[in-house]
Short mmCIF file of C-alpha atoms in Angstrom, two decimals:
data_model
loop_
_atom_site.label_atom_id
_atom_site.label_comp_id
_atom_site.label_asym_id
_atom_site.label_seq_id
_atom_site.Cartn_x
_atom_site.Cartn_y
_atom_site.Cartn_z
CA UNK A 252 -2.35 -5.70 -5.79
CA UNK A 253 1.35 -6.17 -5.28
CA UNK A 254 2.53 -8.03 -2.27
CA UNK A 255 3.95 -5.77 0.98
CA UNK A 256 6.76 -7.69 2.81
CA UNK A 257 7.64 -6.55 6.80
CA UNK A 258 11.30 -6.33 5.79
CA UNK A 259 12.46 -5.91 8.97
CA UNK A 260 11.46 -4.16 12.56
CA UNK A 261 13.01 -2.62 15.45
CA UNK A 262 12.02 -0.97 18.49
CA UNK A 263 13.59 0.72 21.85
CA UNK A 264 13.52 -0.16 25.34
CA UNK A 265 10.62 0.55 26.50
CA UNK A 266 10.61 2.58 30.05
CA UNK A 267 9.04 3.55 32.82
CA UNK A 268 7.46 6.80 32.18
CA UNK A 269 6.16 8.86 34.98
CA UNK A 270 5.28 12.91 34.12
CA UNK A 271 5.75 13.38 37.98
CA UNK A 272 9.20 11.69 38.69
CA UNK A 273 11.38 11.74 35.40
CA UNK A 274 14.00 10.19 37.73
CA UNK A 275 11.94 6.65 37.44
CA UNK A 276 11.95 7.46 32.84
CA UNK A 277 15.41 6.40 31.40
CA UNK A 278 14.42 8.19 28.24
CA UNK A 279 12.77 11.37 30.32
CA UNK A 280 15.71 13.32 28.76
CA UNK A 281 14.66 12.74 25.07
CA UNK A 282 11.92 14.07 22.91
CA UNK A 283 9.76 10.93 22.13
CA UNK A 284 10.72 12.06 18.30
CA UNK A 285 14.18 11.79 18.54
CA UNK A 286 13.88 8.55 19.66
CA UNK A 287 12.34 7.96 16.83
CA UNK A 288 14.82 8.91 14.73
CA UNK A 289 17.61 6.81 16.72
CA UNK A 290 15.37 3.96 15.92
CA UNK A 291 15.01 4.53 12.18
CA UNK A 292 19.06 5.06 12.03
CA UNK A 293 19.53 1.74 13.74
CA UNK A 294 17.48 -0.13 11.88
CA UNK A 295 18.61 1.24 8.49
CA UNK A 296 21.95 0.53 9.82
CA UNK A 297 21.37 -3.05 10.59
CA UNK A 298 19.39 -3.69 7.06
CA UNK A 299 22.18 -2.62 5.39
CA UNK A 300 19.24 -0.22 3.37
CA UNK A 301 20.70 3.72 2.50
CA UNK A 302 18.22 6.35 3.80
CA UNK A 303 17.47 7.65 0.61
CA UNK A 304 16.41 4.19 -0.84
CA UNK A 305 13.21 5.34 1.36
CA UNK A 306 10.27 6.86 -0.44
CA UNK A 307 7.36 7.04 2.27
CA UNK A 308 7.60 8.06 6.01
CA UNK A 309 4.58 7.40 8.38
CA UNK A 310 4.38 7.85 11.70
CA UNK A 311 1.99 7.32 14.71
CA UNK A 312 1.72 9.21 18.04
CA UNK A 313 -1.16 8.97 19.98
CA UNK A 314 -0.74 12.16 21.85
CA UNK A 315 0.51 14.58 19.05
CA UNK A 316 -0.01 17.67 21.42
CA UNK A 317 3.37 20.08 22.39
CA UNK A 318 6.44 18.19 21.52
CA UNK A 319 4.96 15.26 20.06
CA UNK A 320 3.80 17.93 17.69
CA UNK A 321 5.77 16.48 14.64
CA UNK A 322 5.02 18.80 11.90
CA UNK A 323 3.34 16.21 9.65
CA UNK A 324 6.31 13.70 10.61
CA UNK A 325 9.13 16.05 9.52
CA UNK A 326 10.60 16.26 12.70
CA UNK A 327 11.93 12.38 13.56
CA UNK A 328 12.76 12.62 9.73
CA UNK A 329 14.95 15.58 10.30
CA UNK A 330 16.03 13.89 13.34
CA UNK A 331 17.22 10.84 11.71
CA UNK A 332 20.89 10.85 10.29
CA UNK A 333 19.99 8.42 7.53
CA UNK A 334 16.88 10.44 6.05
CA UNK A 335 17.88 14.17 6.95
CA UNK A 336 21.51 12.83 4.87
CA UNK A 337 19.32 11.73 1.99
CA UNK A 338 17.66 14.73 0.80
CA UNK A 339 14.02 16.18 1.72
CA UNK A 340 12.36 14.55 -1.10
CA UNK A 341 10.60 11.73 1.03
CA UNK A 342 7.50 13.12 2.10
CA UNK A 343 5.82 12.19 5.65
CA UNK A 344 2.99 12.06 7.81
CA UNK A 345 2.12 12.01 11.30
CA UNK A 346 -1.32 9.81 12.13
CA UNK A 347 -3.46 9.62 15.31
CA UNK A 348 -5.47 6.75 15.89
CA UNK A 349 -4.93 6.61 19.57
CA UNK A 350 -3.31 2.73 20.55
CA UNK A 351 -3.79 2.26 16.71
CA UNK A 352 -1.70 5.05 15.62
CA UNK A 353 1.72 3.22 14.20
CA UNK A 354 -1.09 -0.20 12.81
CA UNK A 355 -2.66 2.83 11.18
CA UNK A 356 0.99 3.47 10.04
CA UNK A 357 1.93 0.67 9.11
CA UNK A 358 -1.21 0.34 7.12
CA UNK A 359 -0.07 3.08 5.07
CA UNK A 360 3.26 2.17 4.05
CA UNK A 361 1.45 -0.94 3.07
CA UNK A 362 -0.98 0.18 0.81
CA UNK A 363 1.13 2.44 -1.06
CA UNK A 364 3.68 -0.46 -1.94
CA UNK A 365 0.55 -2.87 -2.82
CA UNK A 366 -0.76 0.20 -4.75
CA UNK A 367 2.71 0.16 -6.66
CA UNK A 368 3.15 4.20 -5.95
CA UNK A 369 6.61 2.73 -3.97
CA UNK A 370 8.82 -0.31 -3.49
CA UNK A 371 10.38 0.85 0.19
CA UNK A 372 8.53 2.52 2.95
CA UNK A 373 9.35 3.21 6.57
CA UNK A 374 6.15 3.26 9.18
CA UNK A 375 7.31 4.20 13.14
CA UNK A 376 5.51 5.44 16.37
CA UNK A 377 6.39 6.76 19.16
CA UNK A 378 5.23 8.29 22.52
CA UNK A 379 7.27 9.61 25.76
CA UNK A 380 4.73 9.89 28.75
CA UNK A 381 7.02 11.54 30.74
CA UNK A 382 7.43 14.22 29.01
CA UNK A 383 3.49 15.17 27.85
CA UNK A 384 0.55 15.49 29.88
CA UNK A 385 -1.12 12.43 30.91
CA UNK A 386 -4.65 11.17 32.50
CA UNK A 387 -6.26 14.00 34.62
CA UNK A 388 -3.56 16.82 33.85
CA UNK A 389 -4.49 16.55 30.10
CA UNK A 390 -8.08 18.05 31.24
CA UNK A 391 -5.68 20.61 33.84
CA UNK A 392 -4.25 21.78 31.31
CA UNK A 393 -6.37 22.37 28.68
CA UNK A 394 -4.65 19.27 26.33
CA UNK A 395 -7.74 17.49 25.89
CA UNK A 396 -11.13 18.99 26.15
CA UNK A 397 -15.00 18.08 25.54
CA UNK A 398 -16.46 20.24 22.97
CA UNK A 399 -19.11 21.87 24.55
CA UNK A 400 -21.28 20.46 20.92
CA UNK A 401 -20.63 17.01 22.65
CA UNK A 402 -21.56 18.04 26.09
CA UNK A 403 -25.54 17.84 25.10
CA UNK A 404 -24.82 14.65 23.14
CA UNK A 405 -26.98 12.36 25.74
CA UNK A 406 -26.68 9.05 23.45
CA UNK A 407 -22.61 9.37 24.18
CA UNK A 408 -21.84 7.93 27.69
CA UNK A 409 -18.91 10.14 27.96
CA UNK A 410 -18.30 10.07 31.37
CA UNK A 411 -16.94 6.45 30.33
CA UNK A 412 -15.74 7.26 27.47
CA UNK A 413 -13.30 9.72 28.30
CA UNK A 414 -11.56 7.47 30.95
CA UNK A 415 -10.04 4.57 29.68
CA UNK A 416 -9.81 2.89 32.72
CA UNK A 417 -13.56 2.94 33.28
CA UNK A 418 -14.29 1.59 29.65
CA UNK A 419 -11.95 -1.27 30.29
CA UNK A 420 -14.49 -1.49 34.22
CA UNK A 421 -17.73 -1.65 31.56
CA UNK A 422 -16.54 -4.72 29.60
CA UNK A 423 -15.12 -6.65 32.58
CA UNK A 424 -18.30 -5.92 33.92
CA UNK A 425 -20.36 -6.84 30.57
CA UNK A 426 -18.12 -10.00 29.73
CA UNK A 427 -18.29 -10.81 33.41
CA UNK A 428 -14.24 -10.90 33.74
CA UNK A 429 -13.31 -11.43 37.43
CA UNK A 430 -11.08 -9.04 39.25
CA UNK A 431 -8.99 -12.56 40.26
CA UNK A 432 -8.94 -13.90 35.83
CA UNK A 433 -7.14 -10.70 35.44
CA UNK A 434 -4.93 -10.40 37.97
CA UNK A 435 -3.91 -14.01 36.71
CA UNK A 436 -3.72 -12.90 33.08
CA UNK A 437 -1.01 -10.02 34.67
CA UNK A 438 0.79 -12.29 36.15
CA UNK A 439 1.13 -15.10 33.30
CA UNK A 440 2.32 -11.37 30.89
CA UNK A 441 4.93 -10.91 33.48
CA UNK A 442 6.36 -14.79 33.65
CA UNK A 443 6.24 -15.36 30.29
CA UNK A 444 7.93 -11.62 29.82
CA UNK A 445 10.35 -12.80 31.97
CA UNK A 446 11.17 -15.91 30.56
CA UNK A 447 11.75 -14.35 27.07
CA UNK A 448 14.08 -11.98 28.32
CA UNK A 449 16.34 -14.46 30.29
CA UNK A 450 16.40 -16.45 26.85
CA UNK A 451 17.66 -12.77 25.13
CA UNK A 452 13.91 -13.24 22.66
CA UNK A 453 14.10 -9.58 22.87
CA UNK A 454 17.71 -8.70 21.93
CA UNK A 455 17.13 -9.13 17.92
CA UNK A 456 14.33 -6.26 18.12
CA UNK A 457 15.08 -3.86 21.20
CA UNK A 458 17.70 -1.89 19.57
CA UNK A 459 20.71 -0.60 22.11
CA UNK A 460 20.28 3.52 22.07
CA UNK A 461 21.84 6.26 23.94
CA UNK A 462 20.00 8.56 26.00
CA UNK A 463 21.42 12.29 25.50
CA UNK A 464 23.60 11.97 28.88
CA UNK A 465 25.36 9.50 27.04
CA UNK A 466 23.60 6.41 29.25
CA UNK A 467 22.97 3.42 26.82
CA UNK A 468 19.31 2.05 27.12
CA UNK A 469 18.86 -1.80 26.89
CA UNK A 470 16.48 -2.98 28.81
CA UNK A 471 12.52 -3.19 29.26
CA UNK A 472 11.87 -1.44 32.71
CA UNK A 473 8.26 -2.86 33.12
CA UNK A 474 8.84 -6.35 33.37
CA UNK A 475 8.48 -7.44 37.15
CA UNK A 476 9.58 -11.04 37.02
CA UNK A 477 9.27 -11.03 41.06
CA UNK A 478 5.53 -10.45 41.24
CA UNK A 479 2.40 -12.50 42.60
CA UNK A 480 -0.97 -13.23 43.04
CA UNK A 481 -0.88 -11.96 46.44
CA UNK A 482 0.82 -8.90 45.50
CA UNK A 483 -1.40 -8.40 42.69
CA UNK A 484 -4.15 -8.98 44.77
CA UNK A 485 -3.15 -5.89 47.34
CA UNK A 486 -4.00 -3.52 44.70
CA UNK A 487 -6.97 -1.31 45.35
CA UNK A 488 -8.96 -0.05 42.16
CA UNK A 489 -7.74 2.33 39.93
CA UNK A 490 -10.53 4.25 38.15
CA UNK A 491 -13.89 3.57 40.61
CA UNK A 492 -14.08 2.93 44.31
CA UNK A 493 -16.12 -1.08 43.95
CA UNK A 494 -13.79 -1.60 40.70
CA UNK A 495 -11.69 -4.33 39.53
CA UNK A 496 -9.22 -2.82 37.26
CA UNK A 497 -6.36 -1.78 39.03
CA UNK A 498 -2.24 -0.95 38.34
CA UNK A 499 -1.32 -4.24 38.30
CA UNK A 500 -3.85 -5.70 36.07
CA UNK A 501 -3.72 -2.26 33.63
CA UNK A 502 -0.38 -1.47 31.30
CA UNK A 503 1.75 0.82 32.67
CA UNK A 504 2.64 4.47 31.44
CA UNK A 505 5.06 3.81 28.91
CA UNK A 506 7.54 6.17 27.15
CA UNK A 507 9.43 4.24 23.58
CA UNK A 508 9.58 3.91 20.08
CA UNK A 509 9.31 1.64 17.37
CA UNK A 510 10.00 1.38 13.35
CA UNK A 511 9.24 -1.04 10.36
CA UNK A 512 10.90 -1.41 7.15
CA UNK A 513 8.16 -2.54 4.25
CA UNK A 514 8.85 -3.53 0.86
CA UNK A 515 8.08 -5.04 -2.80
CA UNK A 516 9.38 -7.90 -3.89
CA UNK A 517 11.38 -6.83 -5.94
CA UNK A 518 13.13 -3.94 -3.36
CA UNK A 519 13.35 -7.34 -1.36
CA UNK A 520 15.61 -8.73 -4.55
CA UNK A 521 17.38 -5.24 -5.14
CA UNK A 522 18.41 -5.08 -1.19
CA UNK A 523 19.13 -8.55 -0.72
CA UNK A 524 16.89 -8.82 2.23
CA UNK A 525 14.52 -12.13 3.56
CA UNK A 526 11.56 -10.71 4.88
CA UNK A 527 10.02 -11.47 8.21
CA UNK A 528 6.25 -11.70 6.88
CA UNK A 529 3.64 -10.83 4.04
CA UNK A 530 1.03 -8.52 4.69
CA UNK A 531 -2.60 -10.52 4.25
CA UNK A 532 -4.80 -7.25 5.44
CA UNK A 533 -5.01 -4.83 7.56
CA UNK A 534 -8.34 -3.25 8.94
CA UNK A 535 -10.12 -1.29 11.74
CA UNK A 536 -13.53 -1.04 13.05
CA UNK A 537 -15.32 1.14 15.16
CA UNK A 538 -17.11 -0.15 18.62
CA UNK A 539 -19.28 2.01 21.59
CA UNK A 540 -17.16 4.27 22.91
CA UNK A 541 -17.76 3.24 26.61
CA UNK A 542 -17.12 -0.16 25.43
CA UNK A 543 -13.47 0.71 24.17
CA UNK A 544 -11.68 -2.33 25.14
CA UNK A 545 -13.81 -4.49 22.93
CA UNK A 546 -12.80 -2.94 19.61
CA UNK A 547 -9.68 -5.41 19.45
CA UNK A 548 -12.31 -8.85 19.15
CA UNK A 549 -14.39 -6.74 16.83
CA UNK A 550 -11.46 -6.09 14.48
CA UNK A 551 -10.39 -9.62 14.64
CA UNK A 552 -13.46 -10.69 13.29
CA UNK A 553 -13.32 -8.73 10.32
CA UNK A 554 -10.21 -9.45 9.45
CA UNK A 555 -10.37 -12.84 9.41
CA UNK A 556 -14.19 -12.32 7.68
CA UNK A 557 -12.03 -10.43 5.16
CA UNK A 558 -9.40 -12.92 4.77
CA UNK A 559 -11.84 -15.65 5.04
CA UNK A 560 -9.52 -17.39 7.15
CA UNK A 561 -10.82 -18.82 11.36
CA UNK A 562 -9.58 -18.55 14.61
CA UNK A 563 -8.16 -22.11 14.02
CA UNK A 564 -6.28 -20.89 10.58
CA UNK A 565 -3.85 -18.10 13.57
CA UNK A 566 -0.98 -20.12 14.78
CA UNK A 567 0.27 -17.07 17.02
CA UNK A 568 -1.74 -14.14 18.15
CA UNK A 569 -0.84 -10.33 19.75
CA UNK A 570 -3.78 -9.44 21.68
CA UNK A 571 -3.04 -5.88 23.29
CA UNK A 572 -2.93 -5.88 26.91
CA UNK A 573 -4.33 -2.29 27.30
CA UNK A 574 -6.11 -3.73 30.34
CA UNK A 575 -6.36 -7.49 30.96
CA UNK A 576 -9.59 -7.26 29.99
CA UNK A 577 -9.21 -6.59 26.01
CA UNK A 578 -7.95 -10.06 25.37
CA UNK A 579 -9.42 -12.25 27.66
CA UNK A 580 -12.91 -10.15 26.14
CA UNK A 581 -11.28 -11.20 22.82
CA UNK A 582 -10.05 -14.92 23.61
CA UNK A 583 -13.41 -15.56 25.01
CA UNK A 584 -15.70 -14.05 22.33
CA UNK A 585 -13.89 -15.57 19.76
CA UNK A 586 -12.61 -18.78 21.34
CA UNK A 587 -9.10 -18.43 20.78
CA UNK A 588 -6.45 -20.77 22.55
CA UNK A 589 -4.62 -18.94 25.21
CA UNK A 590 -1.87 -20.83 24.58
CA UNK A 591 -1.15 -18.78 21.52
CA UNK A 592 -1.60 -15.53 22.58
CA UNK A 593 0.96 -13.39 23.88
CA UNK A 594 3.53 -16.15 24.10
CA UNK A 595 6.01 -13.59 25.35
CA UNK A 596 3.90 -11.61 27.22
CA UNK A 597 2.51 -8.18 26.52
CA UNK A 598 1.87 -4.69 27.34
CA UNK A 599 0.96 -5.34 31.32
CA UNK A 600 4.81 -6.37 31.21
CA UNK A 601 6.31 -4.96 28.74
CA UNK A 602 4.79 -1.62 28.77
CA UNK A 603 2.49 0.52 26.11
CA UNK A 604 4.17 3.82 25.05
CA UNK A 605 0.72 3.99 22.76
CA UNK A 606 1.99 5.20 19.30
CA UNK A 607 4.89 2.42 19.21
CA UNK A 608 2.78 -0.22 20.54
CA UNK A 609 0.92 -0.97 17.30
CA UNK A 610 4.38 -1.90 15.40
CA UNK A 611 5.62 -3.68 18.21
CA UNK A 612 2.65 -5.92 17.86
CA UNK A 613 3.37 -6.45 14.14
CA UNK A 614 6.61 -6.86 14.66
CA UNK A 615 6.75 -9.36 17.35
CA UNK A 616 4.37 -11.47 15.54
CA UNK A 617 5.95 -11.34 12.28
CA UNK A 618 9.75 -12.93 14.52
CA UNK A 619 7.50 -15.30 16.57
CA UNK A 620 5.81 -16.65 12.95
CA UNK A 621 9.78 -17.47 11.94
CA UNK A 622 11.19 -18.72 15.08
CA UNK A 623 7.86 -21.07 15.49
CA UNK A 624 7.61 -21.72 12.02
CA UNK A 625 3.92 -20.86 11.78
CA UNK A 626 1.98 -19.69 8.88
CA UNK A 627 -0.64 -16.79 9.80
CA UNK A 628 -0.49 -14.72 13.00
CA UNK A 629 -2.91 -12.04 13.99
CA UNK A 630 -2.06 -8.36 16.15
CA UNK A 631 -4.99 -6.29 17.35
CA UNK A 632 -5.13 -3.62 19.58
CA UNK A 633 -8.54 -1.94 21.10
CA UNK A 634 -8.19 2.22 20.26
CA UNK A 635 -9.51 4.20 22.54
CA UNK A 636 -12.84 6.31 21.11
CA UNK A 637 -13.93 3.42 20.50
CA UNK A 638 -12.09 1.76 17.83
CA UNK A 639 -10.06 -1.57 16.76
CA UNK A 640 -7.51 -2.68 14.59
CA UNK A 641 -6.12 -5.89 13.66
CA UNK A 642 -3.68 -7.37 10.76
CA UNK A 643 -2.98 -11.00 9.80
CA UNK A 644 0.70 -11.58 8.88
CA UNK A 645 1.73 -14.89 6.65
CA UNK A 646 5.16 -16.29 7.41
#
């Protein structure tokens, strides 16, 4: 197979999305896939790469119902200046595989350059929770519905299943996480979150966009560099009365975007581009669905069985913070070094608008592999279903 390069990555601020209070949503005014195309534009921009040097389009949405309905990916294509300017020739595809959706992506773009059927491809995700139904109103409204076929399937435990908050309750329970190790976990995201925004660590991938009142959008909104214990601790439960996941130890409803520019080698050469990271695999799994959260340690292991590289071979890891839970499950079962995971922080911080997330994963790794001078680095996320995905990046 050829090798498949992460040319280069960008993403949006992410925001505070809130279907209830738009107010709170800096991006409530635009359609999740017109973000996405501000994002591809920027980042062609800043390559220096023409829109029509781009032969593949995939992107991921978790939640492709009403707007986020992107006919097959046409629409943030026709929404982008630099594609929609280079012809309709590029074909595209829109992919659901929940929190995996833009890995799953990603993982396309890659295999058709290591196939050889392209030298440039463009994977992106995106996902505006303002603006689409969310948790209970999704059932309300008729989004998201049990078939009645699964109804009589008694070996499903679907009253977990369905709720992601109550599969993240079963493994904290099962792995015997405390309520207080993830409240702590929440509040190390946030500090180290934080930190890496006071040093700018985010201004080479958080593109600068305009909102369509003609605001520009720079920030993260999530980040809460002011919290505690204590206030963490003042939480009730979220999802069941006696719980212990709660909003402060859970990511918060998210609304952004994100893009990544793959290539050959030799498109590398032609472009005159230095690539962030080489693709080593990519691969998913499938878990219990009622045990959600620990698809992301399940992935990790095959991947690495697949690579036949060990924990100690990662130098950096992006562990998904869906819920605290999914990677301290995935640190402990594994025995990874917390020291190396999430070095920036994560989703409890940052936010999870869940078809960007996967790329921001990728792409976050593949910059903190450079500016650490590592060699491998591994991003996983837990997909809810019961499903995980995980890649291992070379620098």
């Amino acid at each position: 197979m050829r090798a498949a390069y992460l040319a280069d990555y960008g993403r949006s601020a992410f925001t505070r999305a809130h279907p209830r209070k738009p107010d709170v949503d800096a991006w409530s005014a635009q359609r999740g896939d017109a973000l996405l195309g501000q994002v591809i534009d920027a980042l062609l921009e800043r390559s220096d790469v023409e829109g029509g040097a781009v032969e593949d389009l995939s992107i991921g949405c978790a939640l492709p119902v009403k707007e986020q309905w992107s006919f097959g990916g046409r629409y943030p294509q026709w929404l982008s200046r630099q594609l929609a300017s280079a012809g309709q020739a590029c074909p595209s595809r829109q992919i659901d595989q929940q929190c995996g959706s833009s890995l799953a992506a990603l993982r396309g773009s890659v295999r058709e350059i290591q196939a050889g059927a392209i030298e440039v491809g463009l994977a992106g995700g995106f996902e505006n929770m303002s603006r689409v139904p969310m948790g209970p109103s999704l059932f309300k409204e008729g989004v998201l519905t049990m078939p009645e076929a699964l109804e009589q399937a008694d070996w499903l435990e679907l009253n977990v299943a369905m709720n992601m908050g109550l599969t993240a309750e079963r493994l904290a329970e099962e792995a015997g996480i405390s309520r207080q190790a993830m409240d702590a976990f929440a509040l190390r995201s946030h500090r180290r979150a934080a930190a890496a925004e006071k040093s700018g660590w985010f201004d080479d991938e958080r593109l600068s966009l305009i909102t369509p009142e003609g605001e520009r959008v720079e920030c993260d909104a999530n980040i809460r560099a002011d919290t505690t214990l204590e206030r963490l601790a003042e939480l009730g439960p979220a999802f069941s009365e006696d719980g212990r996941i709660t909003a402060g130890n859970s990511s918060p409803l998210t609304s952004g975007a994100s893009a990544a520019l793959v290539m050959s080698e030799a498109a590398l050469a032609r472009h005159g581009m230095t690539p962030l990271a080489c693709m080593v695999e990519i691969v998913d799994c499938g878990v219990a669905p009622e045990r959600m959260g620990a698809g992301a340690a399940a992935a990790i292991r095959r991947v690495l069985d697949k690579t036949g590289l060990g924990v100690d071979d990662i130098d950096l890891w992006e562990i998904n913070e869906a819920f605290s839970a999914v990677p301290l499950h995935a640190m402990a079962a594994l025995d990874i070094d917390a020291e190396r995971v999430n070095v920036c922080g994560g989703a409890l911080a940052l936010g999870h608008p869940l078809g960007a997330t996967g790329i921001r994963l990728a792409g976050t790794l593949a910059r903190l592999l450079q500016h650490r001078q590592g060699r491998y680095g591994c991003a996983a996320a837990c997909i809810g279903g019961g499903q995980g995905i995980a890649l291992i990046l070379e620098r």
